[in-house]
Structure formats: structure tokens, C-alpha cells
CSV table of N, CA and C in Angstrom, one decimal:
chain,number,residue,atom,x,y,z
A,1,MET,N,137.6,77.4,150.6
A,1,MET,CA,137.2,76.4,151.6
A,1,MET,C,136.4,77.0,152.8
A,2,LEU,N,136.9,78.2,153.3
A,2,LEU,CA,136.2,78.8,154.3
A,2,LEU,C,134.8,79.4,153.9
A,3,LYS,N,134.7,79.7,152.6
A,3,LYS,CA,133.4,80.2,152.1
A,3,LYS,C,132.4,79.1,152.2
A,4,GLY,N,132.7,77.9,151.9
A,4,GLY,CA,131.7,76.8,152.0
A,4,GLY,C,131.4,76.5,153.4
A,5,PHE,N,132.3,76.6,154.3
A,5,PHE,CA,132.1,76.4,155.7
A,5,PHE,C,131.1,77.5,156.2
A,6,LYS,N,131.4,78.7,155.8
A,6,LYS,CA,130.6,79.9,156.3
A,6,LYS,C,129.1,79.7,155.8
A,7,GLU,N,128.9,79.3,154.5
A,7,GLU,CA,127.6,79.0,154.0
A,7,GLU,C,126.9,77.9,154.8
A,8,PHE,N,127.7,76.9,155.1
A,8,PHE,CA,127.1,75.7,155.9
A,8,PHE,C,126.6,76.2,157.2
A,9,ILE,N,127.5,77.0,157.9
A,9,ILE,CA,127.2,77.4,159.3
A,9,ILE,C,126.0,78.4,159.3
A,10,LEU,N,125.9,79.2,158.3
A,10,LEU,CA,124.9,80.3,158.2
A,10,LEU,C,123.5,79.8,157.7
A,11,ARG,N,123.4,78.5,157.3
A,11,ARG,CA,122.1,78.0,156.9
A,11,ARG,C,121.2,78.0,158.1
A,12,GLY,N,119.9,78.2,157.8
A,12,GLY,CA,118.9,78.3,158.8
A,12,GLY,C,118.8,77.1,159.7
A,13,ASN,N,118.9,75.9,159.1
A,13,ASN,CA,118.7,74.7,159.9
A,13,ASN,C,119.8,74.5,161.0
A,14,VAL,N,121.1,74.8,160.6
A,14,VAL,CA,122.2,74.6,161.5
A,14,VAL,C,122.1,75.6,162.7
A,15,ILE,N,121.8,76.9,162.4
A,15,ILE,CA,121.6,77.9,163.5
A,15,ILE,C,120.4,77.5,164.4
A,16,GLU,N,119.3,77.1,163.8
A,16,GLU,CA,118.2,76.7,164.6
A,16,GLU,C,118.5,75.5,165.5
A,17,LEU,N,119.3,74.6,164.9
A,17,LEU,CA,119.7,73.4,165.7
A,17,LEU,C,120.6,73.8,166.9
A,18,ALA,N,121.5,74.7,166.6
A,18,ALA,CA,122.4,75.2,167.7
A,18,ALA,C,121.6,75.9,168.8
A,19,VAL,N,120.6,76.7,168.4
A,19,VAL,CA,119.8,77.4,169.4
A,19,VAL,C,119.0,76.4,170.2
A,20,ALA,N,118.5,75.4,169.5
A,20,ALA,CA,117.7,74.4,170.2
A,20,ALA,C,118.5,73.6,171.2
A,21,VAL,N,119.8,73.3,170.9
A,21,VAL,CA,120.6,72.6,171.8
A,21,VAL,C,120.9,73.5,173.1
A,22,VAL,N,121.2,74.7,172.9
A,22,VAL,CA,121.5,75.6,174.0
A,22,VAL,C,120.2,75.8,174.9
A,23,ILE,N,119.1,76.0,174.2
A,23,ILE,CA,117.8,76.1,175.0
A,23,ILE,C,117.5,74.8,175.7
A,24,GLY,N,117.7,73.7,175.0
A,24,GLY,CA,117.5,72.4,175.6
A,24,GLY,C,118.3,72.2,176.9
A,25,ALA,N,119.6,72.6,176.8
A,25,ALA,CA,120.5,72.4,178.0
A,25,ALA,C,120.0,73.3,179.1
A,26,ALA,N,119.6,74.5,178.8
A,26,ALA,CA,119.2,75.4,179.9
A,26,ALA,C,117.8,74.9,180.5
A,27,PHE,N,117.0,74.4,179.6
A,27,PHE,CA,115.7,73.9,180.0
A,27,PHE,C,115.9,72.7,180.9
A,28,THR,N,116.8,71.8,180.6
A,28,THR,CA,117.1,70.7,181.4
A,28,THR,C,117.5,71.1,182.8
A,29,ALA,N,118.4,72.1,182.9
A,29,ALA,CA,118.8,72.6,184.2
A,29,ALA,C,117.6,73.1,185.0
A,30,VAL,N,116.7,73.8,184.4
A,30,VAL,CA,115.5,74.3,185.1
A,30,VAL,C,114.6,73.1,185.6
A,31,VAL,N,114.4,72.1,184.7
A,31,VAL,CA,113.6,71.0,185.1
A,31,VAL,C,114.2,70.2,186.2
A,32,ASN,N,115.6,69.9,186.1
A,32,ASN,CA,116.3,69.2,187.2
A,32,ASN,C,116.2,70.0,188.5
A,33,SER,N,116.3,71.3,188.5
A,33,SER,CA,116.2,72.1,189.7
A,33,SER,C,114.8,72.0,190.3
A,34,VAL,N,113.7,72.0,189.4
A,34,VAL,CA,112.4,71.9,189.9
A,34,VAL,C,112.2,70.5,190.6
A,35,VAL,N,112.7,69.5,189.9
A,35,VAL,CA,112.5,68.1,190.5
A,35,VAL,C,113.3,68.0,191.8
A,36,THR,N,114.5,68.4,191.8
A,36,THR,CA,115.4,68.3,192.9
A,36,THR,C,115.0,69.1,194.1
A,37,ASN,N,114.6,70.4,193.8
A,37,ASN,CA,114.3,71.3,195.0
A,37,ASN,C,112.8,71.4,195.3
A,38,LEU,N,111.9,71.0,194.5
A,38,LEU,CA,110.5,71.1,194.8
A,38,LEU,C,109.8,69.8,194.9
A,39,ILE,N,110.0,69.0,193.9
A,39,ILE,CA,109.2,67.7,193.9
A,39,ILE,C,109.8,66.7,194.8
A,40,ASN,N,111.2,66.5,194.7
A,40,ASN,CA,111.8,65.5,195.6
A,40,ASN,C,111.5,65.7,197.1
A,41,PRO,N,111.6,67.0,197.6
A,41,PRO,CA,111.2,67.1,199.0
A,41,PRO,C,109.8,66.8,199.3
A,42,LEU,N,108.9,67.1,198.4
A,42,LEU,CA,107.5,66.8,198.6
A,42,LEU,C,107.3,65.3,198.6
A,43,ILE,N,107.9,64.6,197.7
A,43,ILE,CA,107.8,63.1,197.6
A,43,ILE,C,108.5,62.5,198.9
A,44,GLY,N,109.6,63.1,199.2
A,44,GLY,CA,110.4,62.6,200.4
A,44,GLY,C,109.5,62.7,201.7
A,45,ALA,N,108.8,63.8,201.8
A,45,ALA,CA,108.0,64.0,203.0
A,45,ALA,C,106.8,63.0,203.0
A,46,ILE,N,106.3,62.7,201.8
A,46,ILE,CA,105.2,61.7,201.8
A,46,ILE,C,105.7,60.3,202.0
A,47,PHE,N,106.9,59.9,201.5
A,47,PHE,CA,107.4,58.6,201.6
A,47,PHE,C,108.4,58.4,202.7
A,48,ARG,N,108.7,59.5,203.4
A,48,ARG,CA,109.7,59.6,204.5
A,48,ARG,C,111.1,59.1,203.9
A,49,ALA,N,111.5,59.8,202.9
A,49,ALA,CA,112.8,59.5,202.3
A,49,ALA,C,113.4,60.9,201.9
A,50,ASP,N,114.7,60.9,201.6
A,50,ASP,CA,115.4,62.1,201.2
A,50,ASP,C,115.0,62.6,199.8
A,51,SER,N,114.8,61.6,198.9
A,51,SER,CA,114.5,62.0,197.5
A,51,SER,C,113.7,60.8,196.9
A,52,LEU,N,113.3,60.9,195.7
A,52,LEU,CA,112.7,59.8,195.0
A,52,LEU,C,113.6,58.7,194.8
A,53,ASP,N,114.9,59.0,194.7
A,53,ASP,CA,115.9,57.9,194.5
A,53,ASP,C,116.0,56.9,195.7
A,54,THR,N,115.7,57.5,196.9
A,54,THR,CA,115.7,56.6,198.1
A,54,THR,C,114.3,56.2,198.5
A,55,ALA,N,113.3,56.7,197.9
A,55,ALA,CA,111.9,56.3,198.2
A,55,ALA,C,111.5,55.0,197.4
A,56,LEU,N,110.6,54.3,197.9
A,56,LEU,CA,110.1,53.1,197.3
A,56,LEU,C,111.2,52.2,196.8
A,57,VAL,N,112.1,51.8,197.7
A,57,VAL,CA,113.2,50.9,197.4
A,57,VAL,C,112.8,49.5,197.9
A,58,VAL,N,112.8,48.5,197.0
A,58,VAL,CA,112.6,47.2,197.4
A,58,VAL,C,113.8,46.4,197.3
A,59,THR,N,114.2,45.7,198.4
A,59,THR,CA,115.4,44.8,198.5
A,59,THR,C,115.0,43.4,198.3
A,60,ILE,N,115.6,42.8,197.3
A,60,ILE,CA,115.4,41.4,197.0
A,60,ILE,C,116.6,40.6,197.4
A,61,PRO,N,116.4,39.5,198.2
A,61,PRO,CA,117.5,38.7,198.6
A,61,PRO,C,118.3,38.1,197.5
A,62,SER,N,119.6,38.1,197.6
A,62,SER,CA,120.4,37.5,196.5
A,62,SER,C,121.3,36.4,197.1
A,63,LEU,N,122.0,35.7,196.2
A,63,LEU,CA,122.9,34.6,196.7
A,63,LEU,C,124.0,35.1,197.5
A,64,ASP,N,124.5,36.3,197.3
A,64,ASP,CA,125.7,36.8,198.1
A,64,ASP,C,125.3,37.3,199.5
A,65,GLY,N,124.0,37.4,199.7
A,65,GLY,CA,123.5,37.8,201.0
A,65,GLY,C,123.3,39.3,201.2
A,66,GLU,N,123.8,40.1,200.2
A,66,GLU,CA,123.6,41.5,200.3
A,66,GLU,C,122.2,42.0,199.9
A,67,GLY,N,121.7,41.4,198.9
A,67,GLY,CA,120.4,41.7,198.3
A,67,GLY,C,120.5,42.8,197.2
A,68,ALA,N,119.7,42.7,196.3
A,68,ALA,CA,119.6,43.6,195.2
A,68,ALA,C,118.5,44.6,195.4
A,69,GLN,N,118.7,45.8,195.1
A,69,GLN,CA,117.7,46.9,195.3
A,69,GLN,C,117.0,47.2,194.0
A,70,ILE,N,115.7,47.2,194.0
A,70,ILE,CA,114.9,47.8,192.9
A,70,ILE,C,114.4,49.1,193.4
A,71,LYS,N,114.8,50.2,192.7
A,71,LYS,CA,114.5,51.5,193.1
A,71,LYS,C,113.3,52.1,192.2
A,72,PHE,N,112.1,51.8,192.7
A,72,PHE,CA,110.9,52.3,192.0
A,72,PHE,C,110.8,53.8,192.1
A,73,GLY,N,111.3,54.4,193.1
A,73,GLY,CA,111.3,55.8,193.3
A,73,GLY,C,112.1,56.5,192.2
A,74,ALA,N,113.3,55.9,191.9
A,74,ALA,CA,114.1,56.5,190.9
A,74,ALA,C,113.4,56.5,189.5
A,75,VAL,N,112.8,55.3,189.2
A,75,VAL,CA,112.0,55.2,188.0
A,75,VAL,C,110.9,56.2,188.0
A,76,LEU,N,110.2,56.3,189.1
A,76,LEU,CA,109.1,57.3,189.2
A,76,LEU,C,109.6,58.7,189.0
A,77,GLY,N,110.8,59.0,189.5
A,77,GLY,CA,111.4,60.3,189.3
A,77,GLY,C,111.7,60.6,187.9
A,78,ALA,N,112.2,59.6,187.2
A,78,ALA,CA,112.6,59.8,185.8
A,78,ALA,C,111.3,60.0,184.9
A,79,LEU,N,110.3,59.2,185.2
A,79,LEU,CA,109.0,59.4,184.5
A,79,LEU,C,108.4,60.7,184.8
A,80,LEU,N,108.5,61.2,186.0
A,80,LEU,CA,108.0,62.5,186.4
A,80,LEU,C,108.7,63.6,185.6
A,81,THR,N,110.0,63.5,185.6
A,81,THR,CA,110.8,64.5,184.9
A,81,THR,C,110.5,64.5,183.4
A,82,PHE,N,110.3,63.3,182.8
A,82,PHE,CA,109.9,63.2,181.4
A,82,PHE,C,108.6,63.8,181.2
A,83,ALA,N,107.6,63.6,182.1
A,83,ALA,CA,106.3,64.2,181.9
A,83,ALA,C,106.3,65.7,182.0
A,84,ILE,N,107.1,66.2,182.9
A,84,ILE,CA,107.2,67.7,183.0
A,84,ILE,C,107.9,68.3,181.7
A,85,VAL,N,108.9,67.7,181.3
A,85,VAL,CA,109.6,68.2,180.1
A,85,VAL,C,108.7,68.1,178.9
A,86,ALA,N,108.0,66.9,178.7
A,86,ALA,CA,107.1,66.8,177.6
A,86,ALA,C,105.9,67.8,177.6
A,87,ALA,N,105.4,68.0,178.8
A,87,ALA,CA,104.3,69.0,179.0
A,87,ALA,C,104.8,70.4,178.6
A,88,VAL,N,105.9,70.8,179.2
A,88,VAL,CA,106.4,72.1,178.9
A,88,VAL,C,106.8,72.3,177.4
A,89,VAL,N,107.4,71.3,176.8
A,89,VAL,CA,107.8,71.4,175.4
A,89,VAL,C,106.5,71.5,174.6
A,90,TYR,N,105.5,70.7,174.9
A,90,TYR,CA,104.2,70.8,174.1
A,90,TYR,C,103.5,72.2,174.3
A,91,PHE,N,103.4,72.6,175.5
A,91,PHE,CA,102.6,73.9,175.7
A,91,PHE,C,103.4,75.1,175.4
A,92,VAL,N,104.7,75.1,175.5
A,92,VAL,CA,105.5,76.3,175.2
A,92,VAL,C,106.0,76.3,173.7
A,93,PHE,N,106.2,75.2,173.1
A,93,PHE,CA,106.7,75.2,171.7
A,93,PHE,C,105.8,74.6,170.7
A,94,VAL,N,105.3,73.4,170.9
A,94,VAL,CA,104.5,72.7,169.9
A,94,VAL,C,103.1,73.4,169.7
A,95,LEU,N,102.4,73.6,170.7
A,95,LEU,CA,101.1,74.2,170.6
A,95,LEU,C,101.1,75.6,170.0
A,96,PRO,N,102.0,76.5,170.4
A,96,PRO,CA,102.0,77.8,169.7
A,96,PRO,C,102.4,77.7,168.2
A,97,MET,N,103.4,76.8,167.9
A,97,MET,CA,103.8,76.7,166.5
A,97,MET,C,102.7,76.1,165.7
A,98,ASN,N,101.9,75.1,166.2
A,98,ASN,CA,100.8,74.6,165.4
A,98,ASN,C,99.7,75.7,165.2
A,99,THR,N,99.5,76.5,166.2
A,99,THR,CA,98.5,77.6,166.1
A,99,THR,C,99.0,78.6,165.0
A,100,LEU,N,100.3,79.0,165.1
A,100,LEU,CA,100.8,79.9,164.1
A,100,LEU,C,100.7,79.3,162.7
A,101,LYS,N,101.0,78.0,162.5
A,101,LYS,CA,100.9,77.4,161.2
A,101,LYS,C,99.5,77.4,160.7
A,102,GLU,N,98.5,77.1,161.6
A,102,GLU,CA,97.1,77.1,161.2
A,102,GLU,C,96.7,78.5,160.8
A,103,ARG,N,97.1,79.5,161.5
A,103,ARG,CA,96.8,80.9,161.1
A,103,ARG,C,97.4,81.3,159.8
A,104,ALA,N,98.6,80.9,159.6
A,104,ALA,CA,99.3,81.2,158.3
A,104,ALA,C,98.6,80.5,157.2
A,105,GLU,N,98.2,79.3,157.4
A,105,GLU,CA,97.5,78.5,156.4
A,105,GLU,C,96.2,79.1,156.1
A,106,ALA,N,95.5,79.6,157.1
A,106,ALA,CA,94.2,80.2,156.9
A,106,ALA,C,94.4,81.6,156.1
A,107,LYS,N,95.4,82.3,156.4
A,107,LYS,CA,95.7,83.6,155.7
A,107,LYS,C,96.0,83.3,154.2
A,108,ARG,N,96.8,82.2,154.0
A,108,ARG,CA,97.2,81.9,152.7
A,108,ARG,C,96.0,81.4,151.9
A,109,LYS,N,95.1,80.7,152.5
A,109,LYS,CA,93.9,80.2,151.7
A,109,LYS,C,93.0,81.4,151.5
A,110,ALA,N,92.9,82.3,152.4
A,110,ALA,CA,92.0,83.5,152.3
A,110,ALA,C,92.5,84.4,151.2
A,111,GLY,N,93.8,84.5,151.0
A,111,GLY,CA,94.5,85.3,150.0
A,111,GLY,C,94.4,84.7,148.6
A,112,ARG,N,94.3,83.5,148.5
A,112,ARG,CA,94.2,82.8,147.2
A,112,ARG,C,92.8,82.4,146.8
A,113,PRO,N,92.5,82.5,145.6
A,113,PRO,CA,91.1,82.0,145.2
A,113,PRO,C,91.1,80.4,145.2
A,114,ASP,N,90.0,79.9,145.2
A,114,ASP,CA,89.8,78.4,145.2
A,114,ASP,C,90.4,77.9,143.9
A,115,PRO,N,91.3,76.9,144.1
A,115,PRO,CA,91.9,76.3,142.8
A,115,PRO,C,90.9,75.7,141.9
A,116,ASP,N,89.7,75.3,142.4
A,116,ASP,CA,88.7,74.7,141.5
A,116,ASP,C,88.0,75.8,140.7
A,117,GLU,N,88.0,77.0,141.2
A,117,GLU,CA,87.4,78.1,140.5
A,117,GLU,C,88.4,78.8,139.6
A,118,PRO,N,88.1,78.9,138.3
A,118,PRO,CA,89.1,79.5,137.4
A,118,PRO,C,89.3,80.9,137.6
A,119,GLU,N,90.5,81.4,137.3
A,119,GLU,CA,90.8,82.8,137.4
A,119,GLU,C,89.9,83.6,136.5
A,120,SER,N,89.8,84.9,136.8
A,120,SER,CA,88.9,85.8,136.0
A,120,SER,C,89.4,85.9,134.6
A,121,GLU,N,90.8,86.0,134.4
A,121,GLU,CA,91.3,86.1,133.0
A,121,GLU,C,91.0,84.8,132.3
A,122,LEU,N,91.1,83.7,132.9
A,122,LEU,CA,90.8,82.4,132.3
A,122,LEU,C,89.3,82.3,131.9
A,123,THR,N,88.5,82.9,132.8
A,123,THR,CA,87.1,82.9,132.4
A,123,THR,C,86.8,83.8,131.2
A,124,LEU,N,87.4,84.9,131.2
A,124,LEU,CA,87.2,85.8,130.0
A,124,LEU,C,87.8,85.2,128.7
A,125,LEU,N,88.9,84.6,128.8
A,125,LEU,CA,89.4,83.9,127.6
A,125,LEU,C,88.5,82.8,127.1
A,126,ALA,N,88.0,82.1,128.1
A,126,ALA,CA,87.1,81.0,127.7
A,126,ALA,C,85.8,81.5,127.0
A,127,GLU,N,85.3,82.6,127.5
A,127,GLU,CA,84.1,83.3,126.9
A,127,GLU,C,84.5,83.7,125.5
A,128,ILE,N,85.6,84.4,125.3
A,128,ILE,CA,86.0,84.8,124.0
A,128,ILE,C,86.1,83.7,123.1
A,129,ARG,N,86.8,82.6,123.5
A,129,ARG,CA,86.9,81.4,122.7
A,129,ARG,C,85.5,80.8,122.3
A,130,ASP,N,84.6,80.8,123.2
A,130,ASP,CA,83.3,80.3,122.9
A,130,ASP,C,82.5,81.2,121.9
A,131,LEU,N,82.7,82.5,122.1
A,131,LEU,CA,82.1,83.5,121.1
A,131,LEU,C,82.6,83.3,119.7
A,132,LEU,N,84.0,83.1,119.7
A,132,LEU,CA,84.6,82.9,118.4
A,132,LEU,C,84.2,81.6,117.7
A,133,ALA,N,84.0,80.6,118.5
A,133,ALA,CA,83.6,79.3,118.0
A,133,ALA,C,82.1,79.4,117.5
A,134,ALA,N,81.3,80.2,118.2
A,134,ALA,CA,79.9,80.2,117.8
A,134,ALA,C,79.6,81.2,116.6
A,135,ARG,N,80.6,82.0,116.3
A,135,ARG,CA,80.5,82.9,115.1
A,135,ARG,C,80.4,82.1,113.9
A,136,PRO,N,79.5,82.5,112.9
A,136,PRO,CA,79.5,81.7,111.7
A,136,PRO,C,80.8,81.8,110.9
A,137,GLN,N,81.1,80.7,110.3
A,137,GLN,CA,82.4,80.6,109.6
A,137,GLN,C,82.3,81.3,108.3
A,138,ARG,N,83.4,82.1,108.0
A,138,ARG,CA,83.5,82.7,106.7
A,138,ARG,C,84.2,81.8,105.7
A,139,SER,N,84.4,82.3,104.5
A,139,SER,CA,85.1,81.4,103.6
A,139,SER,C,86.5,81.1,104.1
A,140,SER,N,87.1,80.1,103.5
A,140,SER,CA,88.4,79.7,103.9
A,140,SER,C,89.5,80.6,103.5
A,141,GLN,N,89.2,81.6,102.6
A,141,GLN,CA,90.2,82.5,102.1
A,141,GLN,C,90.5,83.6,103.2
A,142,PRO,N,91.7,84.0,103.3
A,142,PRO,CA,92.0,85.0,104.3
A,142,PRO,C,91.3,86.3,104.0
A,143,SER,N,90.7,86.9,105.0
A,143,SER,CA,90.0,88.2,104.8
A,143,SER,C,91.0,89.3,104.8
A,144,GLU,N,90.7,90.4,104.0
A,144,GLU,CA,91.5,91.6,104.0
A,144,GLU,C,91.2,92.4,105.3
A,145,PRO,N,92.2,93.0,105.8
A,145,PRO,CA,92.0,93.8,107.0
A,145,PRO,C,91.0,94.9,106.7
A,146,THR,N,90.2,95.3,107.6
A,146,THR,CA,89.3,96.4,107.4
A,146,THR,C,90.0,97.7,107.7
A,147,PRO,N,89.8,98.7,106.9
A,147,PRO,CA,90.4,100.0,107.1
A,147,PRO,C,89.9,100.6,108.4
A,148,PRO,N,90.8,101.4,109.0
A,148,PRO,CA,90.4,102.0,110.3
A,148,PRO,C,89.3,103.1,110.0
A,149,THR,N,88.4,103.3,110.9
A,149,THR,CA,87.4,104.3,110.8
A,149,THR,C,88.0,105.6,111.3
A,150,GLY,N,87.3,106.7,111.1
A,150,GLY,CA,87.8,108.0,111.5
A,150,GLY,C,87.8,108.2,113.0
A,151,ASP,N,87.1,107.3,113.8
A,151,ASP,CA,87.1,107.4,115.2
A,151,ASP,C,88.4,106.8,115.9
A,152,ALA,N,88.9,105.8,115.2
A,152,ALA,CA,90.1,105.1,115.8
A,152,ALA,C,91.4,105.9,115.6
A,153,PRO,N,92.3,106.0,116.5
A,153,PRO,CA,93.5,106.7,116.3
A,153,PRO,C,94.4,105.9,115.3
A,154,THR,N,95.1,106.7,114.5
A,154,THR,CA,96.0,106.1,113.6
A,154,THR,C,97.4,106.0,114.1
A,155,SER,N,98.3,105.3,113.5
A,155,SER,CA,99.7,105.2,114.0
A,155,SER,C,100.3,106.6,113.9
A,156,GLY,N,101.3,106.8,114.7
A,156,GLY,CA,101.9,108.1,114.8
A,156,GLY,C,102.1,108.6,116.2
A,157,SER,N,102.4,109.8,116.4
A,157,SER,CA,102.6,110.3,117.7
A,157,SER,C,101.3,110.7,118.4
A,158,GLY,N,100.2,110.8,117.7
A,158,GLY,CA,99.0,111.1,118.3
A,158,GLY,C,98.8,112.6,118.6
A,159,ARG,N,99.7,113.4,118.1
A,159,ARG,CA,99.6,114.9,118.3
A,159,ARG,C,99.0,115.5,117.1
A,160,HIS,N,98.4,116.6,117.3
A,160,HIS,CA,97.9,117.4,116.2
A,160,HIS,C,98.9,118.4,115.8
A,161,ALA,N,99.1,118.6,114.5
A,161,ALA,CA,100.0,119.6,114.0
A,161,ALA,C,99.3,120.9,114.1
A,162,GLY,N,99.9,121.8,114.7
A,162,GLY,CA,99.3,123.1,114.7
A,162,GLY,C,99.7,123.9,115.7
């Protein structure tokens, strides 16, 4: 039972997913810090508010007399956070991975011959086939093997006695 669990955990996809979750959590903390400590004060100075959450607030009168608040600043802050996260993910992860994939594909294609072009062995075999087909046909009786000439080695160890 533990062996199956160990195999499941050690699969590449599970480990990659775990790493992605940890990096994502750390990355979220960094983005939240940038938004809270850098962007919110700048926006607050422009709109004279403490943060985006309190900037661009529109109060609509309601029946109970208190009014409902529409917080455009909070929505703007969420969109800004999303844009920052999307840009960083694209430029730090997606773009380099796509570049690496393109390079690997180019290397793979450079290492392999064109699939439309036959292999050299296939070309040679095709030529031999064509030569055999072009040779005049002999009688349909099987021919006797030709005896070896003095130049060709005969079976044996190939050593000279002596």
C-alpha cells in the first residue's frame, strides 16, 4: 500500500504541482506587498485616500438612509493586482518556457532528416530493387550456386597453416 503511495507522490506531475503551489503562495505574498506598500500609497496620494479600497468610493442612497457604497477603487486594485501577476507570470515563466520549447524543437528538427526525404539505407535498397527488376529474367528453374573463385575467402578460420 505504501509503495503505491510512494510511486504516486514521486511522479513528476505531483511534485511539479506541489512546487507550483509553494511558489504561487510566495509570489502572491510578493505581489500583495508591492500593491500594499508601493502602489496603494501612490494611488492614495493621487486620490487623497489611504488605499485603493477607500479611493473612488461612490455612495448611492438607499431606502434605509445609510446608502450603499460602490468601491471602484477596490475593483481597480484587484484588476491592477491581476495585471501585475499576469505580466510577471508571462515574462518569468511562459515566455522563457516557450523559447526553450522552440529551441528544443529546432534542435530536434535539425538532428532528424526531413521525413519526406527517404533514409540513405532506404534509398540504397530501392536502387538495388530497381537494378534487380531491370536485370533480364533467367529461366524459371533455380540456378546452381556459382563456385567461389580463388580471390574470395572460404569458410574456416581464415588462418594459413604453417
